[in-house]
mmCIF file of C-alpha atoms in Angstrom:
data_model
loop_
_atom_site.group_PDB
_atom_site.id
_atom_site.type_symbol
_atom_site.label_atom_id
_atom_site.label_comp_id
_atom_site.label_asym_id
_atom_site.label_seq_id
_atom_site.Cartn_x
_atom_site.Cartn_y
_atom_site.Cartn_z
ATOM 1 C CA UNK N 1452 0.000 0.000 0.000
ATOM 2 C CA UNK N 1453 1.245 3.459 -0.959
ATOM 3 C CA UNK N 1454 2.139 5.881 2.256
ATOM 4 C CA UNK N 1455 -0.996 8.255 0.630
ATOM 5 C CA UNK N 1456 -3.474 5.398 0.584
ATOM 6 C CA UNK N 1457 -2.534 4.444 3.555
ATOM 7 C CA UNK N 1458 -2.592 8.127 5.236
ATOM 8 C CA UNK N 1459 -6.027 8.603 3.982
ATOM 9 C CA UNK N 1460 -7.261 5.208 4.940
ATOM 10 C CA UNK N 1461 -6.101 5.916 8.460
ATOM 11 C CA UNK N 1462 -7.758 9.467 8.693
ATOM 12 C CA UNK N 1463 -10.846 6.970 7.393
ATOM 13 C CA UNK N 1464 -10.417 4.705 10.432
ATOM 14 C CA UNK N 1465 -10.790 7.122 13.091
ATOM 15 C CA UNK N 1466 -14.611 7.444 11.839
ATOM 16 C CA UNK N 1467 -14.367 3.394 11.189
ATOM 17 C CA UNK N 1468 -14.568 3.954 7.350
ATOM 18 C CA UNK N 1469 -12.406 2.046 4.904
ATOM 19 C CA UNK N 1470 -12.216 4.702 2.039
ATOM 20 C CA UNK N 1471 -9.476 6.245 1.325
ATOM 21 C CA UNK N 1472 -12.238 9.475 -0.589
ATOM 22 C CA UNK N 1473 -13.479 9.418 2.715
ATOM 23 C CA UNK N 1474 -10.108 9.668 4.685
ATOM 24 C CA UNK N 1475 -9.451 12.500 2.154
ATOM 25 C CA UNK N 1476 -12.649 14.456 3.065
ATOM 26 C CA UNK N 1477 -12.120 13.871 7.040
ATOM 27 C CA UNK N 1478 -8.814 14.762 6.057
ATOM 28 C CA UNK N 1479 -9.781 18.173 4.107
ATOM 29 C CA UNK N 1480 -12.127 19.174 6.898
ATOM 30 C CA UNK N 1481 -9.337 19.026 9.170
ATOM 31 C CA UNK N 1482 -7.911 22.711 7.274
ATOM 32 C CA UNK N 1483 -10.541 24.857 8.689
ATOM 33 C CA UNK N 1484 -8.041 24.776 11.005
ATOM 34 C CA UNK N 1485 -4.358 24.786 9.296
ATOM 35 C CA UNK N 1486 -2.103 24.455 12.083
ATOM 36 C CA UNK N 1487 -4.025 21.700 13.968
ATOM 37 C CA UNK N 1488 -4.829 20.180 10.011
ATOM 38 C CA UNK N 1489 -0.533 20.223 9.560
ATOM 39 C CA UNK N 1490 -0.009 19.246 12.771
ATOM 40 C CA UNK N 1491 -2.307 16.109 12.407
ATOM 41 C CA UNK N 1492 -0.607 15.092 9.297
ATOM 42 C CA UNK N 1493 3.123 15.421 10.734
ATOM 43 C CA UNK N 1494 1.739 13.043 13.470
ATOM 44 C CA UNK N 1495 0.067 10.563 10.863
ATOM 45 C CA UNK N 1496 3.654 10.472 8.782
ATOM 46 C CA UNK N 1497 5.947 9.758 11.443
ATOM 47 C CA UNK N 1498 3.888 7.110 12.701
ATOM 48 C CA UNK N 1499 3.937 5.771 9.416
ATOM 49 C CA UNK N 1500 7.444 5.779 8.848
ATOM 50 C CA UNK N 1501 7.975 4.350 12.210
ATOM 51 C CA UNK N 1502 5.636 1.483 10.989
ATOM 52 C CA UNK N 1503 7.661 0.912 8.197
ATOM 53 C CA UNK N 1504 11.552 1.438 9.365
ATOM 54 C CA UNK N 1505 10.622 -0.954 12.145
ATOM 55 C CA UNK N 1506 8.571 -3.549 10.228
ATOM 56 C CA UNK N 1507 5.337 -3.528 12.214
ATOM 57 C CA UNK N 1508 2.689 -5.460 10.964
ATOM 58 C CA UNK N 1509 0.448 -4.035 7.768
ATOM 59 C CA UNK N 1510 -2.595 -5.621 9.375
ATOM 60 C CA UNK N 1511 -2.783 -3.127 11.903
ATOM 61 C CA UNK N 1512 -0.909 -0.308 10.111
ATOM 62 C CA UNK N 1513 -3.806 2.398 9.980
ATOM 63 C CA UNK N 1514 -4.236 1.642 13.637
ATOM 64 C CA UNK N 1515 -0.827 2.785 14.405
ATOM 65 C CA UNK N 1516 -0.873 5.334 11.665
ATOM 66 C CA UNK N 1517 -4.508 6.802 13.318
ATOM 67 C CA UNK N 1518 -2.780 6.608 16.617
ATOM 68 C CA UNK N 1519 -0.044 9.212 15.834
ATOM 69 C CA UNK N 1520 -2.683 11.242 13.736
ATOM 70 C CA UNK N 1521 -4.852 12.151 16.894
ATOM 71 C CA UNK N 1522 -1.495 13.000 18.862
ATOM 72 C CA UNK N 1523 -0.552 15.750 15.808
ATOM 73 C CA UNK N 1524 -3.977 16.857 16.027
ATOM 74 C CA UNK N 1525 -4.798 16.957 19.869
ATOM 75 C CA UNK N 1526 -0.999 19.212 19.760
ATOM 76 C CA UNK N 1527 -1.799 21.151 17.030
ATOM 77 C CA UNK N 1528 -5.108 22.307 18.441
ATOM 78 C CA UNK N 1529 -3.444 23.555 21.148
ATOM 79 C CA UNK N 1530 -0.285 24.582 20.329
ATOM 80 C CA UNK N 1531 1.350 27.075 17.202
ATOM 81 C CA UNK N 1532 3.011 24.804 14.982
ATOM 82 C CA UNK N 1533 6.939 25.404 15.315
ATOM 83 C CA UNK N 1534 10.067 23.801 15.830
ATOM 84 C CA UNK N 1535 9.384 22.699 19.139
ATOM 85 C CA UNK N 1536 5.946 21.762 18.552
ATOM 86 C CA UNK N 1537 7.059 19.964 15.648
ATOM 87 C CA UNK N 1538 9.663 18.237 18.267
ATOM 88 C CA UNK N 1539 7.604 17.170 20.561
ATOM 89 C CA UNK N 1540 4.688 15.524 17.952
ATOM 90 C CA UNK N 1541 7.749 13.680 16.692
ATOM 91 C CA UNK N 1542 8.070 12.168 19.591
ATOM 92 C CA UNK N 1543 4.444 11.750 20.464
ATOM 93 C CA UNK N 1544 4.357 10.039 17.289
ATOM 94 C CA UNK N 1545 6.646 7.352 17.774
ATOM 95 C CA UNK N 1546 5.472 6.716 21.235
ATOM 96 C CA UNK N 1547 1.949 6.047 19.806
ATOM 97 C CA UNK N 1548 3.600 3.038 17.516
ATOM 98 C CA UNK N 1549 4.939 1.727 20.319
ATOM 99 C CA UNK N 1550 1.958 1.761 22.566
ATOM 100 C CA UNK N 1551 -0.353 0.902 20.122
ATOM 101 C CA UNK N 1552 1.699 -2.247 19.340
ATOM 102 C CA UNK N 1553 2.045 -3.192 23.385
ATOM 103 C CA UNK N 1554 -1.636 -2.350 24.086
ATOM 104 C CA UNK N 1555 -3.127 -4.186 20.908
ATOM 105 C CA UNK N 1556 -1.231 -7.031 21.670
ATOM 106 C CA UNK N 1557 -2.061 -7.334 25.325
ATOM 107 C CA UNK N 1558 -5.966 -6.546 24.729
ATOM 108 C CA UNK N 1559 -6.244 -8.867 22.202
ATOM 109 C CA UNK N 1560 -5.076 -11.900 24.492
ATOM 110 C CA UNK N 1561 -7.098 -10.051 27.211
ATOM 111 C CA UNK N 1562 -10.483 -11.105 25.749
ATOM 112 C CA UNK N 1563 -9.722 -9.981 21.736
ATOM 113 C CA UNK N 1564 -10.238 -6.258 22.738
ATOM 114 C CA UNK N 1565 -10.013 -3.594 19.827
ATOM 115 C CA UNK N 1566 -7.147 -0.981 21.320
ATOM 116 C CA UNK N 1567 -9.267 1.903 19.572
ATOM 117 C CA UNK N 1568 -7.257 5.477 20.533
ATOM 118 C CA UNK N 1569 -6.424 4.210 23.969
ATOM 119 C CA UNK N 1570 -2.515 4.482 22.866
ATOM 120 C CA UNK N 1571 -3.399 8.183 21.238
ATOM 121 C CA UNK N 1572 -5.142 8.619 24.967
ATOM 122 C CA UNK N 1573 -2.044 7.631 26.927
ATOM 123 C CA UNK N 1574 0.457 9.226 24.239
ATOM 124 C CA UNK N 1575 -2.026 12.711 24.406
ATOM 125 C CA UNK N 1576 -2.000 12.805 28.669
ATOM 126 C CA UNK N 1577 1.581 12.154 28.581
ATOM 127 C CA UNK N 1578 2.488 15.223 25.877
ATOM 128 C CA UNK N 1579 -0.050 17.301 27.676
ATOM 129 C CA UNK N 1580 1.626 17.402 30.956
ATOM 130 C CA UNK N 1581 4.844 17.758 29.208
ATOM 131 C CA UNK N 1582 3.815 20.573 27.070
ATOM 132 C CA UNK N 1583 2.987 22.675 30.084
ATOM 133 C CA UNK N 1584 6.545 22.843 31.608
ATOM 134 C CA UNK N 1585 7.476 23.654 27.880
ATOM 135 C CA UNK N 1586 7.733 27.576 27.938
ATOM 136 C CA UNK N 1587 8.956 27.547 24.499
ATOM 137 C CA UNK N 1588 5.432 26.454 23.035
ATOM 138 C CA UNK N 1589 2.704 29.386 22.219
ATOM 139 C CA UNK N 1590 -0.951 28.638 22.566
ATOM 140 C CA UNK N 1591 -2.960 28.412 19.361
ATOM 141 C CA UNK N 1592 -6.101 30.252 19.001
ATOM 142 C CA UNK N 1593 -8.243 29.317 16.680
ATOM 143 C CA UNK N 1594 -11.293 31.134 14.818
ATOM 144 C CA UNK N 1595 -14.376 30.864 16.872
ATOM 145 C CA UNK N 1596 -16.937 28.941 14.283
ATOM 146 C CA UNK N 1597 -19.853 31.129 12.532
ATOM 147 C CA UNK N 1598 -23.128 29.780 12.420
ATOM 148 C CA UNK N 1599 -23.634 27.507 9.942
ATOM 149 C CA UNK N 1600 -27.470 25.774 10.098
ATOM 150 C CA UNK N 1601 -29.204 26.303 13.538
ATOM 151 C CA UNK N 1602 -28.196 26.110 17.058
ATOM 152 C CA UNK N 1603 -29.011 22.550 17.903
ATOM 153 C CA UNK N 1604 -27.774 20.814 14.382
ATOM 154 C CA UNK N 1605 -24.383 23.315 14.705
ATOM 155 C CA UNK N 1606 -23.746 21.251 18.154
ATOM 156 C CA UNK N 1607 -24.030 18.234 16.912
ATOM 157 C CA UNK N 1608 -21.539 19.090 13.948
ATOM 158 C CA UNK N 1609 -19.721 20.554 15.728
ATOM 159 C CA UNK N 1610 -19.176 17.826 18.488
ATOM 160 C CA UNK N 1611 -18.929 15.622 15.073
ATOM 161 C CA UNK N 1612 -15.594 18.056 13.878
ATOM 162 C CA UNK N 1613 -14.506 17.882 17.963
ATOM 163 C CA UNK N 1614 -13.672 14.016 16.850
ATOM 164 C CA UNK N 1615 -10.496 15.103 14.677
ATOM 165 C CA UNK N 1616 -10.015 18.453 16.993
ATOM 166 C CA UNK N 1617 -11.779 20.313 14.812
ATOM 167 C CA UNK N 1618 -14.591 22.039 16.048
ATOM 168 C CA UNK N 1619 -16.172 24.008 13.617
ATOM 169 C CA UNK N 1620 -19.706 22.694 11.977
ATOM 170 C CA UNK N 1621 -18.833 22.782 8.698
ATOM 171 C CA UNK N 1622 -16.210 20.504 9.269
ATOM 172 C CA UNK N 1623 -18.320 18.525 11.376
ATOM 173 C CA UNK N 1624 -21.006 18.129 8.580
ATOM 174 C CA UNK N 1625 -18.154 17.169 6.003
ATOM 175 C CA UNK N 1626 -17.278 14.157 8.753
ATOM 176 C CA UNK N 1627 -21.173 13.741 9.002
ATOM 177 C CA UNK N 1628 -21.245 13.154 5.023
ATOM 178 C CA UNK N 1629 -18.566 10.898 4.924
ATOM 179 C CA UNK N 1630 -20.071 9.187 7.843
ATOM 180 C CA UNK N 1631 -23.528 8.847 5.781
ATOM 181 C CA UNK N 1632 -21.648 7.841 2.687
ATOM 182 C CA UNK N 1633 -19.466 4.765 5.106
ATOM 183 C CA UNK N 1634 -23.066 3.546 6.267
ATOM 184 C CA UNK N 1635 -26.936 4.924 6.964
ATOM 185 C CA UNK N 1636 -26.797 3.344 9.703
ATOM 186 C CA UNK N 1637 -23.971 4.268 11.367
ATOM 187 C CA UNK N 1638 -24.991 8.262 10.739
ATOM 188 C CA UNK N 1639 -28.183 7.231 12.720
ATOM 189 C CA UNK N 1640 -26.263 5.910 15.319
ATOM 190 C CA UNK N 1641 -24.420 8.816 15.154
ATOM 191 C CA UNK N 1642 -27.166 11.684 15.717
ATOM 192 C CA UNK N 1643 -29.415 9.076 18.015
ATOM 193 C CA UNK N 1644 -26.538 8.453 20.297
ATOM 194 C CA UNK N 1645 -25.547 12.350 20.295
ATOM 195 C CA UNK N 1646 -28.816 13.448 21.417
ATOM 196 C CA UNK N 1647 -29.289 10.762 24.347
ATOM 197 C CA UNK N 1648 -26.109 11.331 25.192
ATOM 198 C CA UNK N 1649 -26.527 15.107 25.628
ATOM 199 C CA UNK N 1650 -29.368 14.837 27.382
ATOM 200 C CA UNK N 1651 -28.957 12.520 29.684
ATOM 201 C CA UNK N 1652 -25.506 15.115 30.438
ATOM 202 C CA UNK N 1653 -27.884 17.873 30.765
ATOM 203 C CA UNK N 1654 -29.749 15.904 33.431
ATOM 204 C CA UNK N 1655 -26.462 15.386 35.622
ATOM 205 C CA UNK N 1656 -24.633 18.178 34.731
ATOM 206 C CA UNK N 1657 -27.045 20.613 34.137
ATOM 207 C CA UNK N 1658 -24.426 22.630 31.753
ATOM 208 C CA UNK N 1659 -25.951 21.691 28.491
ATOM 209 C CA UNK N 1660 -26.101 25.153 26.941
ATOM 210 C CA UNK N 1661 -22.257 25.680 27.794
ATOM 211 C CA UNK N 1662 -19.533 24.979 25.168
ATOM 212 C CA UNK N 1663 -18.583 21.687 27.227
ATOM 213 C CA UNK N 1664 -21.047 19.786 25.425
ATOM 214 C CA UNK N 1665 -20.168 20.787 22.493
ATOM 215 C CA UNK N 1666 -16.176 19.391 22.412
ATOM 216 C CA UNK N 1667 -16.880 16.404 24.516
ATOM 217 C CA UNK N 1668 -20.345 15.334 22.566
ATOM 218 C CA UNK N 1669 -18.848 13.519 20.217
ATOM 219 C CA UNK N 1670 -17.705 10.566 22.894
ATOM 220 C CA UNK N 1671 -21.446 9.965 22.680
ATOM 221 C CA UNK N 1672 -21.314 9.458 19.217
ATOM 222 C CA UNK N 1673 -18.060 7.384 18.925
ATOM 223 C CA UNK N 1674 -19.668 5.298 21.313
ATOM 224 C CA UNK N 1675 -23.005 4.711 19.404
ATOM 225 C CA UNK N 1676 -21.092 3.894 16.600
ATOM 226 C CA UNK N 1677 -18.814 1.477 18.251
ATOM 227 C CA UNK N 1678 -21.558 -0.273 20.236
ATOM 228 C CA UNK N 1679 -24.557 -0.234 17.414
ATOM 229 C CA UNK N 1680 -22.624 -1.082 14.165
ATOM 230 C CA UNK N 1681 -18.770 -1.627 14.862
ATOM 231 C CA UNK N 1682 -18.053 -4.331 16.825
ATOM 232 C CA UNK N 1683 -21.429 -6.160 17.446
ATOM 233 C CA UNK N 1684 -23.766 -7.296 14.799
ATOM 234 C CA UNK N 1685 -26.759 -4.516 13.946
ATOM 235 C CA UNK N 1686 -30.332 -5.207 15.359
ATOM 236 C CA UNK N 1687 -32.510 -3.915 17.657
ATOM 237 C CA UNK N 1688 -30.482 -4.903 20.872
ATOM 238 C CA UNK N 1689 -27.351 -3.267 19.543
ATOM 239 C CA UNK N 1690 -29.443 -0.269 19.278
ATOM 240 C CA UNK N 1691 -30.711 -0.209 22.265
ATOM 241 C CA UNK N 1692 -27.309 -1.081 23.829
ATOM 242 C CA UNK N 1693 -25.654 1.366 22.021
ATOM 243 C CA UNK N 1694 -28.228 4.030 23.242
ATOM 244 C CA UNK N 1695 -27.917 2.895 27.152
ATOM 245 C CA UNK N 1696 -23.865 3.120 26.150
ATOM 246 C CA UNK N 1697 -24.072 7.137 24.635
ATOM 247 C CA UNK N 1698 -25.863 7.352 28.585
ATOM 248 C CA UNK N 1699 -23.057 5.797 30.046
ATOM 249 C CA UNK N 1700 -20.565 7.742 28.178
ATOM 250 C CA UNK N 1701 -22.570 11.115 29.213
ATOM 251 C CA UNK N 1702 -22.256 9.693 32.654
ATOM 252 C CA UNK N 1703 -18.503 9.455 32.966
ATOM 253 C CA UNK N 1704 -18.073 12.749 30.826
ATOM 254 C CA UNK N 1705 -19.939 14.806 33.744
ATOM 255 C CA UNK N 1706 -18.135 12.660 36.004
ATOM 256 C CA UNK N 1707 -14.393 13.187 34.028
ATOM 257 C CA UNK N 1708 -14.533 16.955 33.211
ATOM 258 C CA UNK N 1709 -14.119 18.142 36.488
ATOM 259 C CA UNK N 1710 -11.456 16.521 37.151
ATOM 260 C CA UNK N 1711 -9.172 16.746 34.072
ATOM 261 C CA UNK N 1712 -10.256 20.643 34.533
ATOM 262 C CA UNK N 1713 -8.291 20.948 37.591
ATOM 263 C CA UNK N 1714 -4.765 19.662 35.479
ATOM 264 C CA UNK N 1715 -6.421 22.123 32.561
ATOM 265 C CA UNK N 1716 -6.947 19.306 30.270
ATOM 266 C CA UNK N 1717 -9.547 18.164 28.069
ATOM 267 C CA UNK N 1718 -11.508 15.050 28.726
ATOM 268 C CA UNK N 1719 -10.772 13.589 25.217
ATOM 269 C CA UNK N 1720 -11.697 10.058 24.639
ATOM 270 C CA UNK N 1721 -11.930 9.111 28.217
ATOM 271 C CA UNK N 1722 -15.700 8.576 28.284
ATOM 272 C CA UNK N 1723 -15.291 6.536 24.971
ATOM 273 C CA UNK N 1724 -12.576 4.336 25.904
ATOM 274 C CA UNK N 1725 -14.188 3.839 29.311
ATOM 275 C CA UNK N 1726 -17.663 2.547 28.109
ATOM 276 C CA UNK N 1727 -16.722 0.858 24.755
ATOM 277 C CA UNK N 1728 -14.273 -1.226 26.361
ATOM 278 C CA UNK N 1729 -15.830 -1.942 29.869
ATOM 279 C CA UNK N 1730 -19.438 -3.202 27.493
ATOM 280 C CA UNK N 1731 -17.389 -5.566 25.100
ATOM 281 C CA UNK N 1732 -14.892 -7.139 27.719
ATOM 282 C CA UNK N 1733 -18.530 -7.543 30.201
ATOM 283 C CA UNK N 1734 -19.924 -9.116 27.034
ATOM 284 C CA UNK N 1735 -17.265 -11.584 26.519
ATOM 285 C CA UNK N 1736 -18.006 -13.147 29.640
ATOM 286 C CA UNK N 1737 -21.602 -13.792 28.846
ATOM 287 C CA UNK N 1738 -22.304 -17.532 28.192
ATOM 288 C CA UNK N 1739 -25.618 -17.300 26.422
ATOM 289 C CA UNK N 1740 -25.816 -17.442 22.234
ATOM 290 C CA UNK N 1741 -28.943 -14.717 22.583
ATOM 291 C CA UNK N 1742 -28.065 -11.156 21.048
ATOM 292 C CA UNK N 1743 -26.222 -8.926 20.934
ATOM 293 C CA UNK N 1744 -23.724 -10.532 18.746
ATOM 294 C CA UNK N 1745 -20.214 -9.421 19.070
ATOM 295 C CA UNK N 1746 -17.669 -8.916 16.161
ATOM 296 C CA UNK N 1747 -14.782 -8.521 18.126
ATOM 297 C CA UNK N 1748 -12.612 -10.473 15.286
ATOM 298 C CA UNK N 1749 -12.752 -7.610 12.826
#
């Protein structure tokens, strides 16, 4: 495979699309914001020559290469891009090949666990803290987003553009399309689990009109997704379970914000990681043949 194809397929795989015309629309949407869009792409390339100078497997390539992508992204939304950010994603990107190869292998013999962006998680805390004894870094401050349909659909596009760090709602409706054009049904899961999600937050919480909701929504959706379509078989108890999971996920996010708050962090994909893989390893451990019916082997 080419290093574009596979870029592009990678950029697909953080939405769980295959394309590589959809990895390049996630990845055009991704230059509403240039510096986090370059920064995302330096991350991307030196995980994928780390991939290759070290001979990891292709199997699992866009997982490593999807890895370091989130890393560039979750630094260049933050951060101006210059030497030392460019440093420091260099790093961050060939830490996320690393743990993405330790952590796939262990969750697989765990219970055949998907590793998701738990490496890009671990790999993000660890530059975060770093980056804020880093006085050579500037902050980057990016355009605040226009209105672009109506209140309530520019949340949910804009929690959909929060998923590559982008959080504008055009950019979350080009994700949306590329979403719709992947699978119907996952862009149902999408906008079913968003709006559960948020407001089931706005019951605990009670800070749904505040700009939280709108960066940390989209753990409702990746959630949906990965519970209703991903990695167990569509049907109504999928559906249903990936609804009670977009809850759960709200759950943990009004739980989680507070706390990263205090270290002046986002909560990222905690609530994600959290629910996806707590449901899937408790499902493994069922012993009846009734549904839902995992596809963990993907």
């Amino acid at each position: 495979m080419n290093p574009l194809t596979s870029i592009l397929q990678s950029y697909a795989a953080i939405l769980f699309a295959e394309h590589s015309a959809v990895g390049f629309l996630f990845l055009a949407a991704t230059f509403f914001y240039p510096n986090t869009a370059l920064a995302g792409l330096l991350g991307g390339t030196i995980g994928l020559l780390t991939v290759r100078l070290l001979k990891f497997p292709d199997l699992k390539q866009q997982l490593y290469i999807y890895n370091g992508i989130l890393v560039g992204l979750s630094l260049g939304a933050a951060y101006q891009l210059d030497v030392y950010l460019v440093l420091l994603i260099i790093l961050g990107g060939i830490l996320s090949v690393f743990f993405t190869a330790a952590i796939a292998a262990v969750l697989w013999r765990l219970d055949q666990l998907p590793a998701l962006s738990l490496p890009f998680l671990i790999v993000a805390l660890t530059t975060g803290f770093a980056a804020k004894g880093y006085e050579s870094l500037s902050r980057y401050h990016s355009l605040v987003p226009v209105s672009f349909l109506s209140e309530t659909l520019d949340r949910f596009f804009i929690a959909m553009g929060s998923i590559l760090f982008i959080p504008h709602p055009i950019a979350g409706f080009i994700l949306f399309l590329g979403l719709l054009f992947t699978s119907r049904y996952m862009a149902f899961l999408a906008v079913t689990g968003f709006c559960v999600g948020t407001v089931i937050f706005t019951a605990l919480a009670g800070t749904g009109d505040s700009g939280m909701i709108w960066w940390n929504g989209f753990n409702f959706i990746l959630t949906a997704i990965a519970l209703g379509g991903v990695f167990v078989v569509p049907g109504v108890s999928s559906f249903i379970l990936a609804m009670v999971g977009s809850g759960i996920a709200a759950l943990i996010t009004a739980a989680t914000q507070t706390i990263m708050l205090v270290y002046g962090l986002p909560i990222m994909v905690i609530p994600f990681l959290l629910t996806t893989l707590t449901v899937l390893m408790a499902l493994r451990k069922r012993t009846t043949l009734s549904p839902p019916y995992l596809l963990l082997e993907r």
